[in-house]
PDB file of N, CA and C in Angstrom:
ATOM      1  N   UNK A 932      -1.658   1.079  13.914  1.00 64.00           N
ATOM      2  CA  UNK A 932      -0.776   0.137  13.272  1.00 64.00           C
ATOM      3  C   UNK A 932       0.658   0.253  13.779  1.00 64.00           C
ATOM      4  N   UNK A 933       1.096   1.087  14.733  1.00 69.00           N
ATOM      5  CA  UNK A 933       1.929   1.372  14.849  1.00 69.00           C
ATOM      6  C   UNK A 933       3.050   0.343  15.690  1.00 69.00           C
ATOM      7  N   UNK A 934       1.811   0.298  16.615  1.00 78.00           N
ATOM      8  CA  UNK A 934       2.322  -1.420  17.932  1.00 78.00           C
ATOM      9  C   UNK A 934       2.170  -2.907  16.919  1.00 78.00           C
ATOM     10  N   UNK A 935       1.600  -2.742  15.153  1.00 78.00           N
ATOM     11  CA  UNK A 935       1.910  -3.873  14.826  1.00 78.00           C
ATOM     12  C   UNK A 935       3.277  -3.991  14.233  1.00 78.00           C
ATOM     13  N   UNK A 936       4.088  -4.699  14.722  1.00 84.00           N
ATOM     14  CA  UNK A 936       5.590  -4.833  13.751  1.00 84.00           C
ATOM     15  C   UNK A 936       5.466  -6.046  12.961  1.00 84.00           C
ATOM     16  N   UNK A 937       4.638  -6.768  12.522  1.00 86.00           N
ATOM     17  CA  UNK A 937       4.915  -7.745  12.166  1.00 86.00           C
ATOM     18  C   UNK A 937       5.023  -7.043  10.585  1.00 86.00           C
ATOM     19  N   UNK A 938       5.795  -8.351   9.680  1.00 86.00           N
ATOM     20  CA  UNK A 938       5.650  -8.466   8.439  1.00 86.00           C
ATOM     21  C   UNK A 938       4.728  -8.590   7.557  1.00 86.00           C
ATOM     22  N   UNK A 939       4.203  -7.858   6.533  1.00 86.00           N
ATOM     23  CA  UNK A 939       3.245  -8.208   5.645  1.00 86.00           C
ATOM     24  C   UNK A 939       3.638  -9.134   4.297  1.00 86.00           C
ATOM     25  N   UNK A 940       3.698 -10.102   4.308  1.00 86.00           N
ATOM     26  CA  UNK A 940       3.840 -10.475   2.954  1.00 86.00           C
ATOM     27  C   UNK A 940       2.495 -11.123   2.102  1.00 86.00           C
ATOM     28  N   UNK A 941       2.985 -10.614   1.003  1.00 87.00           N
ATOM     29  CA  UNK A 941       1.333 -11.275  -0.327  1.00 87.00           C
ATOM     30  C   UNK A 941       2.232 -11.907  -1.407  1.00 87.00           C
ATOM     31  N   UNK A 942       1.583 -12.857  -1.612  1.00 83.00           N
ATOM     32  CA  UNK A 942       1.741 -14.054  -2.607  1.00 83.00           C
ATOM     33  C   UNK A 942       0.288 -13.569  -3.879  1.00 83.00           C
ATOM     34  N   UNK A 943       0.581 -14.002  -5.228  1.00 81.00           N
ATOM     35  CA  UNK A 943      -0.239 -13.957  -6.311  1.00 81.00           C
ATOM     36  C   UNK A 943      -1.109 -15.144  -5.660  1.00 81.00           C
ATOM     37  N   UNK A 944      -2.426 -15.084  -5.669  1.00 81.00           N
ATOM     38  CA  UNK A 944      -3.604 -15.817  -5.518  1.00 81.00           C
ATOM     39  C   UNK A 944      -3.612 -17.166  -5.424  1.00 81.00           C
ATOM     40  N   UNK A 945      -2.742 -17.327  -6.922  1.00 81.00           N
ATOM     41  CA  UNK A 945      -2.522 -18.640  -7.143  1.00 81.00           C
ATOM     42  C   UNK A 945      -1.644 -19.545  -6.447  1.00 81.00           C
ATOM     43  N   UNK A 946      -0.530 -19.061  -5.632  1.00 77.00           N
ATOM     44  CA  UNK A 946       0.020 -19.268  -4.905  1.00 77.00           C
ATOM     45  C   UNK A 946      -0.568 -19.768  -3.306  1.00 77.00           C
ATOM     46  N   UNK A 947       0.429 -20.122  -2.517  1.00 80.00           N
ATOM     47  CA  UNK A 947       0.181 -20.455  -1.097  1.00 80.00           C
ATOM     48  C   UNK A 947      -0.072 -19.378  -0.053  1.00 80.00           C
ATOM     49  N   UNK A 948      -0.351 -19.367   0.994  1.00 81.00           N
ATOM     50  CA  UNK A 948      -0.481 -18.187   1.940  1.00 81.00           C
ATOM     51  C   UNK A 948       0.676 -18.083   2.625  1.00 81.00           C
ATOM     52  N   UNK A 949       1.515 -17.065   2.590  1.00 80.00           N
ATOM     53  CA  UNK A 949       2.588 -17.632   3.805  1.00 80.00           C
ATOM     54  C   UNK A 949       2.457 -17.219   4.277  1.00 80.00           C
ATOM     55  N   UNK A 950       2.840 -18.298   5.531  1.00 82.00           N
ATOM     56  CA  UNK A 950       2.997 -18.906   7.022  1.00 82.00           C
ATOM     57  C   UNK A 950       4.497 -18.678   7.425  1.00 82.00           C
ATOM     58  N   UNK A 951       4.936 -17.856   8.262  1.00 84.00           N
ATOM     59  CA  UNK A 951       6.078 -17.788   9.156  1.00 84.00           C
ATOM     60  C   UNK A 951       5.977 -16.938  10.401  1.00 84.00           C
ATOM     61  N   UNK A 952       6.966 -17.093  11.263  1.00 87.00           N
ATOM     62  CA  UNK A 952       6.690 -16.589  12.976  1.00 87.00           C
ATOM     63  C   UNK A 952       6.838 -15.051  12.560  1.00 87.00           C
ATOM     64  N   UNK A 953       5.880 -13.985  12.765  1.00 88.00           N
ATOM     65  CA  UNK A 953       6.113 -12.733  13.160  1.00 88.00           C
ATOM     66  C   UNK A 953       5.612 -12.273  11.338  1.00 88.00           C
ATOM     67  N   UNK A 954       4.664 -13.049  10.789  1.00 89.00           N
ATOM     68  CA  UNK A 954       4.983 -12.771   9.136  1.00 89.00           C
ATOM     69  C   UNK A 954       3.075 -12.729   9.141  1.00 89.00           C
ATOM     70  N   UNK A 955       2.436 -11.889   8.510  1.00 88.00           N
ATOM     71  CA  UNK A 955       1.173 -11.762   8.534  1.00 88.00           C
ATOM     72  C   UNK A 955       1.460 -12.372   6.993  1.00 88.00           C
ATOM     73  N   UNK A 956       0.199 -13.198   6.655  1.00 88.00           N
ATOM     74  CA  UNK A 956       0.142 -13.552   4.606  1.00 88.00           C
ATOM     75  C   UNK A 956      -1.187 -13.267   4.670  1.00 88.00           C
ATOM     76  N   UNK A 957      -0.663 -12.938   3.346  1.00 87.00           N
ATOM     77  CA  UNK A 957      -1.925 -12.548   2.393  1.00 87.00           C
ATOM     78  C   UNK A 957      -1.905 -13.190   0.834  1.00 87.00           C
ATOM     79  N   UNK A 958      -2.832 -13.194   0.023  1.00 87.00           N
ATOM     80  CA  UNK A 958      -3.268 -13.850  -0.921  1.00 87.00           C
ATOM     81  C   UNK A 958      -3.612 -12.985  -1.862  1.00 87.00           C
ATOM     82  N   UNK A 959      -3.410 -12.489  -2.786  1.00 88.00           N
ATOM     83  CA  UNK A 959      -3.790 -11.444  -3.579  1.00 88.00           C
ATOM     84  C   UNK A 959      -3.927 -11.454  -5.063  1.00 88.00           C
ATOM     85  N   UNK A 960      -4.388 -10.689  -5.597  1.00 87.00           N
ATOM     86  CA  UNK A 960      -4.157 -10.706  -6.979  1.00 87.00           C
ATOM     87  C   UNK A 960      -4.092  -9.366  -7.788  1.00 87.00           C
ATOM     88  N   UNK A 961      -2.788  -9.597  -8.888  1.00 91.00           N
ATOM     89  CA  UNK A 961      -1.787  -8.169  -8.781  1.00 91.00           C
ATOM     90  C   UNK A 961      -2.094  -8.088 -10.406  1.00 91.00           C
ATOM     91  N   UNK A 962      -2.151  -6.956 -10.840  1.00 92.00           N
ATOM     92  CA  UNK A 962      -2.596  -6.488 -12.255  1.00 92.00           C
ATOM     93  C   UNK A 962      -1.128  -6.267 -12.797  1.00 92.00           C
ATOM     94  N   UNK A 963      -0.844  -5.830 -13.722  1.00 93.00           N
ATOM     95  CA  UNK A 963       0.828  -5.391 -14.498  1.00 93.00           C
ATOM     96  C   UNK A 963       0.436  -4.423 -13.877  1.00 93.00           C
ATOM     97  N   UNK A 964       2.071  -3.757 -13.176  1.00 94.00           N
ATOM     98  CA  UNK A 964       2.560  -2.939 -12.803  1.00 94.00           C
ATOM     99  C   UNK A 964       2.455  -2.584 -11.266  1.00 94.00           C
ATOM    100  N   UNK A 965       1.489  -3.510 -10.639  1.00 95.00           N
ATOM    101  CA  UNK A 965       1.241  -3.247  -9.387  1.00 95.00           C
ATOM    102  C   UNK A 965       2.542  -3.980  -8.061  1.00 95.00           C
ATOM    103  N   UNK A 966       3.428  -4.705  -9.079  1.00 94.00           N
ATOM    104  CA  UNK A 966       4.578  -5.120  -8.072  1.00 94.00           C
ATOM    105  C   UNK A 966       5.368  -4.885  -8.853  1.00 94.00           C
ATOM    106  N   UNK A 967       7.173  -4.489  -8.581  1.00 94.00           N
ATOM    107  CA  UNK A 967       8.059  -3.442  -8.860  1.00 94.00           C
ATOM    108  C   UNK A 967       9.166  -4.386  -7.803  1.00 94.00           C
ATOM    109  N   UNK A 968      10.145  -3.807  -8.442  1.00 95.00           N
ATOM    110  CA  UNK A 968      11.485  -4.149  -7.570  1.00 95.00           C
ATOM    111  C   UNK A 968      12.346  -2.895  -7.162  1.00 95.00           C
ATOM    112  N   UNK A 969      12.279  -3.417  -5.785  1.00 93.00           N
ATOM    113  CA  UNK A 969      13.103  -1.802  -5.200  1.00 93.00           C
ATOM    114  C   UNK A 969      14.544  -2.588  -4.174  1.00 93.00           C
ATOM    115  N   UNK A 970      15.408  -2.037  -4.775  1.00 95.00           N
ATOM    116  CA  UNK A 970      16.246  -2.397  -3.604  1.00 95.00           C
ATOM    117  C   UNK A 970      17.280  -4.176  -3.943  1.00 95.00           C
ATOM    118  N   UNK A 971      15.929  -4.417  -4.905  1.00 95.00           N
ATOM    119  CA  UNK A 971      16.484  -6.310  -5.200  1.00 95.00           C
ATOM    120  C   UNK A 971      15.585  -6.831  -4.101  1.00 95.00           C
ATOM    121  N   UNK A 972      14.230  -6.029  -3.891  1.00 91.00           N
ATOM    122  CA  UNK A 972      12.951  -6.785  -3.171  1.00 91.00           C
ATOM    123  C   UNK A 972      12.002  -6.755  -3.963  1.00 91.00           C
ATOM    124  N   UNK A 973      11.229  -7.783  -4.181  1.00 91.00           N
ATOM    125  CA  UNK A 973       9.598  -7.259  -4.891  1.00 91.00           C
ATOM    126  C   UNK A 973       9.152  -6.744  -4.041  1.00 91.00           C
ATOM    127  N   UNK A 974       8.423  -5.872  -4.237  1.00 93.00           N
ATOM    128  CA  UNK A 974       7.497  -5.031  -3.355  1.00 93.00           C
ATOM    129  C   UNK A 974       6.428  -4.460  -3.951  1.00 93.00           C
ATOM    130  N   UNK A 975       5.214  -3.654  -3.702  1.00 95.00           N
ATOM    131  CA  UNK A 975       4.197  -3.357  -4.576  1.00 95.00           C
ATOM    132  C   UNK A 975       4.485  -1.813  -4.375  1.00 95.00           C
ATOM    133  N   UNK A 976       3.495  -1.595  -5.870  1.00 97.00           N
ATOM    134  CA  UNK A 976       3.842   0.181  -6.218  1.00 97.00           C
ATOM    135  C   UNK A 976       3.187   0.869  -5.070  1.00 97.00           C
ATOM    136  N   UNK A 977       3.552   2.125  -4.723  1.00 97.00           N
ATOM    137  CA  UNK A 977       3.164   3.067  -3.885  1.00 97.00           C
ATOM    138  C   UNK A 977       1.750   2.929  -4.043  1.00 97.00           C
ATOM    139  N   UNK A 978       0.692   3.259  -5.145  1.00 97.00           N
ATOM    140  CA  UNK A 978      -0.535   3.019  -5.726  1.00 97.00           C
ATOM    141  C   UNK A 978      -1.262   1.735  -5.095  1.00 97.00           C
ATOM    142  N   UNK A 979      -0.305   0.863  -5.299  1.00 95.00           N
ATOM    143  CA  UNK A 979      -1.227  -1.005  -4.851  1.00 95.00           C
ATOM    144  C   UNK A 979      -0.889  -0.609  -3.303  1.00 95.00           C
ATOM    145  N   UNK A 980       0.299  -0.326  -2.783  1.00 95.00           N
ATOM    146  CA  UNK A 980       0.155  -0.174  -1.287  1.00 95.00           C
ATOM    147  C   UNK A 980      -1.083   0.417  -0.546  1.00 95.00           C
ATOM    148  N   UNK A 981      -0.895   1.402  -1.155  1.00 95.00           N
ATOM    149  CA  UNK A 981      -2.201   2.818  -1.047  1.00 95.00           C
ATOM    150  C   UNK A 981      -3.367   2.099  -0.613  1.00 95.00           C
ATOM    151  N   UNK A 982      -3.633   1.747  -1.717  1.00 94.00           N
ATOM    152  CA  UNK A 982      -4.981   1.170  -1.963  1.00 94.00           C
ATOM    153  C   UNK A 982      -5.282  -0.489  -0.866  1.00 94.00           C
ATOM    154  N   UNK A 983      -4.068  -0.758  -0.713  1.00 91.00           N
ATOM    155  CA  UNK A 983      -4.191  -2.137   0.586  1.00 91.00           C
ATOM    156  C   UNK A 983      -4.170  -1.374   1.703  1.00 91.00           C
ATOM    157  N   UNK A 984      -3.806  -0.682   2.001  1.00 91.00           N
ATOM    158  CA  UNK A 984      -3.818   0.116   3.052  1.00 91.00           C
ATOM    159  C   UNK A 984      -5.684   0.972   3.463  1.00 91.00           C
ATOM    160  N   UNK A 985      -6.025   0.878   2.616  1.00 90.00           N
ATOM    161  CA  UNK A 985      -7.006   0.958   2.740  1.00 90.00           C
ATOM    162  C   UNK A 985      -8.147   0.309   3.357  1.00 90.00           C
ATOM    163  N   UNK A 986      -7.981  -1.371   3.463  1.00 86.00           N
ATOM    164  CA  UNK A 986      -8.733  -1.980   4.274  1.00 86.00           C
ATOM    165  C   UNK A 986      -8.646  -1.987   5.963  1.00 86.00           C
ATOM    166  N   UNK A 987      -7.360  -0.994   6.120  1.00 85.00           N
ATOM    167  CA  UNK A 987      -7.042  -1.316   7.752  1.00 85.00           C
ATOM    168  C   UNK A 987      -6.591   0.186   8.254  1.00 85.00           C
ATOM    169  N   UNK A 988      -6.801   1.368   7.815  1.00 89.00           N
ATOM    170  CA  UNK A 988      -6.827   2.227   7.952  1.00 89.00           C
ATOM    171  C   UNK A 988      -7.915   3.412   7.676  1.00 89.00           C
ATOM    172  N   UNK A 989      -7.939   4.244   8.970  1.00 89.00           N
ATOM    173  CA  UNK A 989      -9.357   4.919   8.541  1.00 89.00           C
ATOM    174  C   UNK A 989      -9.158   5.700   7.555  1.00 89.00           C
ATOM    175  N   UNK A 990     -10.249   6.488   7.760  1.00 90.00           N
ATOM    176  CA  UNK A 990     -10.384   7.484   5.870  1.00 90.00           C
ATOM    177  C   UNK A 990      -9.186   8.739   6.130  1.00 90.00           C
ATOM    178  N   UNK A 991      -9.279   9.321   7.992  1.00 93.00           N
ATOM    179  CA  UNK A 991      -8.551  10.235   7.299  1.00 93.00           C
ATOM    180  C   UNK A 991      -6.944   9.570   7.357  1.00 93.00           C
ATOM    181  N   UNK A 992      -6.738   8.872   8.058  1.00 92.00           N
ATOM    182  CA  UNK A 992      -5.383   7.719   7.450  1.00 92.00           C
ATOM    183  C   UNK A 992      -4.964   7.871   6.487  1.00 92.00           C
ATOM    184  N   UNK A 993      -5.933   7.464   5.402  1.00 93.00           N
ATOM    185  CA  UNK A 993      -6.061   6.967   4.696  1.00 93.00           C
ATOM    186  C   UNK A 993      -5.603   8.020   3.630  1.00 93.00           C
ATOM    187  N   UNK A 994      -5.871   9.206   3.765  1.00 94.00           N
ATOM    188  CA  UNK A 994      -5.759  10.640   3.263  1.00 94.00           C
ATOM    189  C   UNK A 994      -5.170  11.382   3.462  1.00 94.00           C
ATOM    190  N   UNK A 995      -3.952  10.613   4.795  1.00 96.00           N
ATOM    191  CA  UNK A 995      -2.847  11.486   5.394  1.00 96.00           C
ATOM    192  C   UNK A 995      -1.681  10.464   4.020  1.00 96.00           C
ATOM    193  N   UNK A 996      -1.888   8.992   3.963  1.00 96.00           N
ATOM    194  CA  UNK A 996      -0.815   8.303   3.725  1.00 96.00           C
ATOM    195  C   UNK A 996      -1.132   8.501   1.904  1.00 96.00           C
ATOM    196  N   UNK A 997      -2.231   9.216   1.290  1.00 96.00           N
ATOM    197  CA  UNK A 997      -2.153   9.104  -0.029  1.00 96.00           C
ATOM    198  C   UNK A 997      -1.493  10.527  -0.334  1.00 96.00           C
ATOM    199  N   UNK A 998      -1.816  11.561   0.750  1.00 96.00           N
ATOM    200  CA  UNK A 998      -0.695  12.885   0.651  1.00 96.00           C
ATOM    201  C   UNK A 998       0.756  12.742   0.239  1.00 96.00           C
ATOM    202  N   UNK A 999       1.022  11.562   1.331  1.00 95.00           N
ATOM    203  CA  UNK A 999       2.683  11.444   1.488  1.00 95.00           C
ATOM    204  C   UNK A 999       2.709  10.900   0.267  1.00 95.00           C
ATOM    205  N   UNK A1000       2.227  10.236  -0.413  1.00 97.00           N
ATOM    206  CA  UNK A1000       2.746   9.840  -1.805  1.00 97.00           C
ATOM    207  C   UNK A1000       2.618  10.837  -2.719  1.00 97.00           C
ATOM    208  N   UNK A1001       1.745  11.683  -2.910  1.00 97.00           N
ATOM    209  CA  UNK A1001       1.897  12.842  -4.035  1.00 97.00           C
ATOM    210  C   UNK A1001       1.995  13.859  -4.086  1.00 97.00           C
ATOM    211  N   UNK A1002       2.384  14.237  -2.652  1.00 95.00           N
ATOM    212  CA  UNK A1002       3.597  15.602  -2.189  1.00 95.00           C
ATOM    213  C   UNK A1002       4.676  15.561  -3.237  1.00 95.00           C
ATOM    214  N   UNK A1003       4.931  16.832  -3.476  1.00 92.00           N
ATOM    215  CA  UNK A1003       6.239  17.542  -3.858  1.00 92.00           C
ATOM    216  C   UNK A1003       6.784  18.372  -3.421  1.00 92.00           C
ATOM    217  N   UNK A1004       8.440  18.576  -2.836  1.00 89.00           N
ATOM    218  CA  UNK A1004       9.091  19.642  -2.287  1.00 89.00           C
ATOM    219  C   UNK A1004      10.302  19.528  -3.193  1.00 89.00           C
ATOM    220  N   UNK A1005       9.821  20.964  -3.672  1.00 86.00           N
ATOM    221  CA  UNK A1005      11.122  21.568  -4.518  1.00 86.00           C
ATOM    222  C   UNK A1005      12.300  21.709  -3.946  1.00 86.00           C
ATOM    223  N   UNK A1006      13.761  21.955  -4.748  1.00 86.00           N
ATOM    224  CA  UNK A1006      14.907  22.037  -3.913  1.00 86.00           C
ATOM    225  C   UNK A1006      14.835  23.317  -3.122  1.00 86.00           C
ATOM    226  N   UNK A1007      14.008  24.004  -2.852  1.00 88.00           N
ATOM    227  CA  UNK A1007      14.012  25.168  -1.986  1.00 88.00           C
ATOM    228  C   UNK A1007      13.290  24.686  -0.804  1.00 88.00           C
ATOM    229  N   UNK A1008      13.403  24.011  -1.139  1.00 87.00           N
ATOM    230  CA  UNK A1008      12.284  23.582   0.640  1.00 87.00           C
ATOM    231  C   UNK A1008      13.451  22.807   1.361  1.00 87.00           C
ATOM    232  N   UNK A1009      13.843  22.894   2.603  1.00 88.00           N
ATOM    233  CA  UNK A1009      14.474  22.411   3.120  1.00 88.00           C
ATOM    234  C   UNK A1009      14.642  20.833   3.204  1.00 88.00           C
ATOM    235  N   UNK A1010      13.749  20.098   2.911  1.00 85.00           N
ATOM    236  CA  UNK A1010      14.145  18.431   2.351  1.00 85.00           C
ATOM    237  C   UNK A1010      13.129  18.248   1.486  1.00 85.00           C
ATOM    238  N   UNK A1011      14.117  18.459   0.366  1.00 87.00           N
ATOM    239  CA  UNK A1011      13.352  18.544  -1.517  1.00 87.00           C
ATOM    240  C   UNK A1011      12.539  16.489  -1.191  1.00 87.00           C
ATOM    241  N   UNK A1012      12.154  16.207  -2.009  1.00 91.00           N
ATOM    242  CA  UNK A1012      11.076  15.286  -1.821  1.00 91.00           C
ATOM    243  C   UNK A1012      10.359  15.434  -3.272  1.00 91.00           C
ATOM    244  N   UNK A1013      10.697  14.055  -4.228  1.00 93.00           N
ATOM    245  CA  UNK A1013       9.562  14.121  -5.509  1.00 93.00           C
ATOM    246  C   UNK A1013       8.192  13.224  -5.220  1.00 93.00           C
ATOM    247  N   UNK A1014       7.012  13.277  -5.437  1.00 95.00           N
ATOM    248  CA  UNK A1014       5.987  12.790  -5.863  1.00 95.00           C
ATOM    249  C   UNK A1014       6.520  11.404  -6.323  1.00 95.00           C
ATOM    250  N   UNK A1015       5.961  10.110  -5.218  1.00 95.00           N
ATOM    251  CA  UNK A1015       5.576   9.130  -5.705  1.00 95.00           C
ATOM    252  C   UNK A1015       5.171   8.377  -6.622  1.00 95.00           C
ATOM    253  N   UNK A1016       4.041   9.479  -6.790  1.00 97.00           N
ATOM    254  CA  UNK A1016       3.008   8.919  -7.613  1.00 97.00           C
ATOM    255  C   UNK A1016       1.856  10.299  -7.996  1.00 97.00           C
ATOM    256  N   UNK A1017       0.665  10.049  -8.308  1.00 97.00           N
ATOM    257  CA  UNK A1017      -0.188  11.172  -8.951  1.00 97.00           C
ATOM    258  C   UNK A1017      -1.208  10.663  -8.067  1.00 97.00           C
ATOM    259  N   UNK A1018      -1.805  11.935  -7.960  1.00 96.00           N
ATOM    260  CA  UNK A1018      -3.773  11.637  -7.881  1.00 96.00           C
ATOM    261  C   UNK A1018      -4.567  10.860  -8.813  1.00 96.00           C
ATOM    262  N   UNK A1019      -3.766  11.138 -10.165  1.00 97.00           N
ATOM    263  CA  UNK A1019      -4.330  10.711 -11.245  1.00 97.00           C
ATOM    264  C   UNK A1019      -4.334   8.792 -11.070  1.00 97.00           C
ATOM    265  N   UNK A1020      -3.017   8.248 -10.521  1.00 96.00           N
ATOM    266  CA  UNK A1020      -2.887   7.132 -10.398  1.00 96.00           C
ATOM    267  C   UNK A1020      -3.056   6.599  -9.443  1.00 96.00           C
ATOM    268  N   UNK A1021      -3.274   7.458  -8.434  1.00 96.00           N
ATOM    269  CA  UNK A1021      -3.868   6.333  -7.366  1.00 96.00           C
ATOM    270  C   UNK A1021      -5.954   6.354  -7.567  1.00 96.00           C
ATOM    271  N   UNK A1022      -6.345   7.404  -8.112  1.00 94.00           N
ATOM    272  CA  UNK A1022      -7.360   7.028  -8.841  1.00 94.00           C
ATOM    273  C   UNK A1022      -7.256   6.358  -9.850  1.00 94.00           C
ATOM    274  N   UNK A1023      -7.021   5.592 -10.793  1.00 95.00           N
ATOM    275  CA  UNK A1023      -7.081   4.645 -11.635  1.00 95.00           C
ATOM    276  C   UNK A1023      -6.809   3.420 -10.916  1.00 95.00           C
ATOM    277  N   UNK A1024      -6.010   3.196 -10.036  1.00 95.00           N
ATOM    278  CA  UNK A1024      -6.242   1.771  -9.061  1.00 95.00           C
ATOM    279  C   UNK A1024      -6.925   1.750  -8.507  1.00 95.00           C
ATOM    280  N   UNK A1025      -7.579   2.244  -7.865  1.00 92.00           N
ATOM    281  CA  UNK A1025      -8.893   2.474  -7.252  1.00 92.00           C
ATOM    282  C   UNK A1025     -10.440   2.201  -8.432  1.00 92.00           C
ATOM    283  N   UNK A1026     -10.418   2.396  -9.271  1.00 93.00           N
ATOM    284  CA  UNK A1026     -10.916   2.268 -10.584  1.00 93.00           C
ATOM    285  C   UNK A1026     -10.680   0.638 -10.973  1.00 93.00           C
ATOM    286  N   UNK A1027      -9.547   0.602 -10.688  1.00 93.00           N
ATOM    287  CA  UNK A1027      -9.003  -1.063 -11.465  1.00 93.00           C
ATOM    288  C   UNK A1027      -9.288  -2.008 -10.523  1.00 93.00           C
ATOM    289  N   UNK A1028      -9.652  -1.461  -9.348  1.00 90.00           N
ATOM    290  CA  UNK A1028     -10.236  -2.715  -8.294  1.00 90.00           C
ATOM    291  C   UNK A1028     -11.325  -2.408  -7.863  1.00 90.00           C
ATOM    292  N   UNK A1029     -12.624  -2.679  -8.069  1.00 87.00           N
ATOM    293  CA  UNK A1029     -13.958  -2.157  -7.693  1.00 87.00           C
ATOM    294  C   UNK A1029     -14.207  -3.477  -6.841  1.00 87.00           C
ATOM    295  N   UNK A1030     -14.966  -2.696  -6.131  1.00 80.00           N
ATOM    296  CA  UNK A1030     -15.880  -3.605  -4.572  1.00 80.00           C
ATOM    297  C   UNK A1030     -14.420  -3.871  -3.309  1.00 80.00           C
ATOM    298  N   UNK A1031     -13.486  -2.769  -3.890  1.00 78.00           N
ATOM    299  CA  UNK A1031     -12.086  -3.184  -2.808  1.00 78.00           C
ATOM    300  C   UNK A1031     -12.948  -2.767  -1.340  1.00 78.00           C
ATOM    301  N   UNK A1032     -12.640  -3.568  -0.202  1.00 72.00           N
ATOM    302  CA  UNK A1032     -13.433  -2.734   0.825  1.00 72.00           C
ATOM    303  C   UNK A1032     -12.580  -1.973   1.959  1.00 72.00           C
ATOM    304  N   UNK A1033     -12.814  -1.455   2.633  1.00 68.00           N
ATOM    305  CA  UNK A1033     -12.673   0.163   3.385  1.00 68.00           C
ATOM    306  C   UNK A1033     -13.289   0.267   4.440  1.00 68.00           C
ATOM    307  N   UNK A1034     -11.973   0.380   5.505  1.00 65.00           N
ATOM    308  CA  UNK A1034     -12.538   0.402   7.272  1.00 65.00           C
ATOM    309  C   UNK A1034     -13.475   1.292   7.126  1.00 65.00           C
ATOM    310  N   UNK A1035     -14.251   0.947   7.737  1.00 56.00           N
ATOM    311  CA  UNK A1035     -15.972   1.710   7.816  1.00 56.00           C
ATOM    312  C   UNK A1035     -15.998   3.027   9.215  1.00 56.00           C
ATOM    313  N   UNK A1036     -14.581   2.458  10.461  1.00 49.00           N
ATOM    314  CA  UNK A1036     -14.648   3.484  11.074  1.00 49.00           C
ATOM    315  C   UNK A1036     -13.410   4.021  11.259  1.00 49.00           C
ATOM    316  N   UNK A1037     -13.821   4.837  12.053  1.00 46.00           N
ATOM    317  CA  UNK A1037     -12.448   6.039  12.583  1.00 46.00           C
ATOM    318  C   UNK A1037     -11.659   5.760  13.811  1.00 46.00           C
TER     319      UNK A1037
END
Protein backbone atom coordinates (compact mmCIF):
# COMPACT_ATOMS: atom_id res chain seq x y z
CA UNK A 1 0.00 0.00 0.00
CA UNK A 2 2.70 1.99 0.24
CA UNK A 3 3.14 3.12 -3.76
CA UNK A 4 -0.75 3.80 -3.27
CA UNK A 5 -1.05 7.65 -2.42
CA UNK A 6 -4.25 8.14 -3.38
CA UNK A 7 -7.11 9.33 -1.05
CA UNK A 8 -9.59 7.18 0.64
CA UNK A 9 -12.77 8.71 1.16
CA UNK A 10 -16.32 6.87 2.47
CA UNK A 11 -19.61 8.37 2.31
CA UNK A 12 -22.71 6.74 4.63
CA UNK A 13 -24.36 4.19 2.15
CA UNK A 14 -27.02 6.29 1.63
CA UNK A 15 -25.13 8.73 0.11
CA UNK A 16 -23.20 9.04 -3.37
CA UNK A 17 -19.80 7.42 -4.15
CA UNK A 18 -17.23 9.97 -4.50
CA UNK A 19 -15.71 10.58 -7.57
CA UNK A 20 -12.58 12.92 -7.74
CA UNK A 21 -8.96 12.82 -9.54
CA UNK A 22 -6.47 10.93 -7.20
CA UNK A 23 -9.63 10.16 -4.57
CA UNK A 24 -10.51 6.28 -4.22
CA UNK A 25 -14.72 6.21 -2.82
CA UNK A 26 -16.22 4.08 -0.97
CA UNK A 27 -19.77 3.50 0.26
CA UNK A 28 -20.20 2.36 3.67
CA UNK A 29 -22.20 1.99 6.52
CA UNK A 30 -21.09 3.45 9.98
CA UNK A 31 -22.65 2.34 13.43
CA UNK A 32 -22.49 5.32 16.44
CA UNK A 33 -19.19 5.97 17.22
CA UNK A 34 -17.40 4.61 14.31
CA UNK A 35 -16.73 8.29 12.78
CA UNK A 36 -15.16 11.01 15.15
CA UNK A 37 -13.71 14.38 14.43
CA UNK A 38 -10.05 14.91 14.64
CA UNK A 39 -8.41 17.95 13.72
CA UNK A 40 -12.01 19.64 12.28
CA UNK A 41 -11.94 16.36 9.81
CA UNK A 42 -14.44 13.51 10.06
CA UNK A 43 -12.53 10.67 10.04
CA UNK A 44 -13.26 7.08 11.39
CA UNK A 45 -12.19 5.63 14.86
CA UNK A 46 -8.87 3.83 15.00
CA UNK A 47 -11.28 0.52 15.55
CA UNK A 48 -13.50 1.21 12.09
CA UNK A 49 -10.07 1.97 10.38
CA UNK A 50 -8.64 -1.29 11.75
CA UNK A 51 -11.17 -3.25 10.74
CA UNK A 52 -11.33 -1.54 6.86
CA UNK A 53 -8.03 -2.14 6.69
CA UNK A 54 -8.63 -5.39 6.84
CA UNK A 55 -9.99 -6.09 3.43
CA UNK A 56 -6.64 -4.98 1.73
CA UNK A 57 -4.12 -6.02 4.01
CA UNK A 58 -2.69 -9.36 4.89
CA UNK A 59 -3.17 -11.04 8.32
CA UNK A 60 0.16 -10.38 9.51
CA UNK A 61 -0.45 -6.55 8.34
CA UNK A 62 -3.06 -6.73 9.67
CA UNK A 63 -1.56 -7.63 13.22
CA UNK A 64 1.33 -5.35 12.84
CA UNK A 65 -1.32 -2.23 12.29
CA UNK A 66 -3.80 -3.50 15.25
CA UNK A 67 -0.42 -3.50 17.59
CA UNK A 68 0.21 0.10 16.69
CA UNK A 69 -3.12 0.95 17.98
CA UNK A 70 -2.95 -0.74 21.42
CA UNK A 71 0.64 -0.24 22.29
CA UNK A 72 1.52 1.67 25.31
CA UNK A 73 4.83 3.50 26.16
CA UNK A 74 5.13 4.88 29.45
CA UNK A 75 6.98 8.22 30.08
CA UNK A 76 10.10 6.16 30.63
CA UNK A 77 10.39 4.92 27.34
CA UNK A 78 11.99 7.20 25.22
CA UNK A 79 8.76 8.33 23.03
CA UNK A 80 5.90 7.82 25.71
CA UNK A 81 2.89 6.84 23.29
CA UNK A 82 -0.89 6.08 24.85
CA UNK A 83 -3.06 3.23 23.50
CA UNK A 84 -5.46 4.10 20.85
CA UNK A 85 -7.69 1.91 21.56
CA UNK A 86 -8.08 -1.77 23.40
CA UNK A 87 -8.09 -5.36 22.24
CA UNK A 88 -11.20 -5.33 23.91
CA UNK A 89 -12.53 -2.79 21.19
CA UNK A 90 -11.23 -3.64 18.29
CA UNK A 91 -12.83 -7.05 19.12
CA UNK A 92 -16.25 -5.77 19.57
CA UNK A 93 -16.09 -4.16 15.97
CA UNK A 94 -15.15 -7.00 14.63
CA UNK A 95 -18.21 -8.60 16.47
CA UNK A 96 -20.44 -5.59 15.24
CA UNK A 97 -19.67 -6.38 11.62
CA UNK A 98 -19.98 -10.10 10.83
CA UNK A 99 -19.32 -11.61 7.25
CA UNK A 100 -16.70 -8.32 7.02
CA UNK A 101 -14.27 -9.99 4.46
CA UNK A 102 -10.37 -10.46 4.73
CA UNK A 103 -7.47 -10.68 2.14
CA UNK A 104 -7.24 -14.38 1.95
CA UNK A 105 -3.42 -13.99 1.07
CA UNK A 106 -0.05 -12.92 2.15
Amino acid sequence: MQEDWRIHVARDRTGSKPRRLNVVGHRLTFKDGEVMMHDGVRVTSPERTWLDLAAVLSVDELIAAGDSIVVAHGPDFPRPKEALSTLAELRRMVGAHPGTQLRHHR
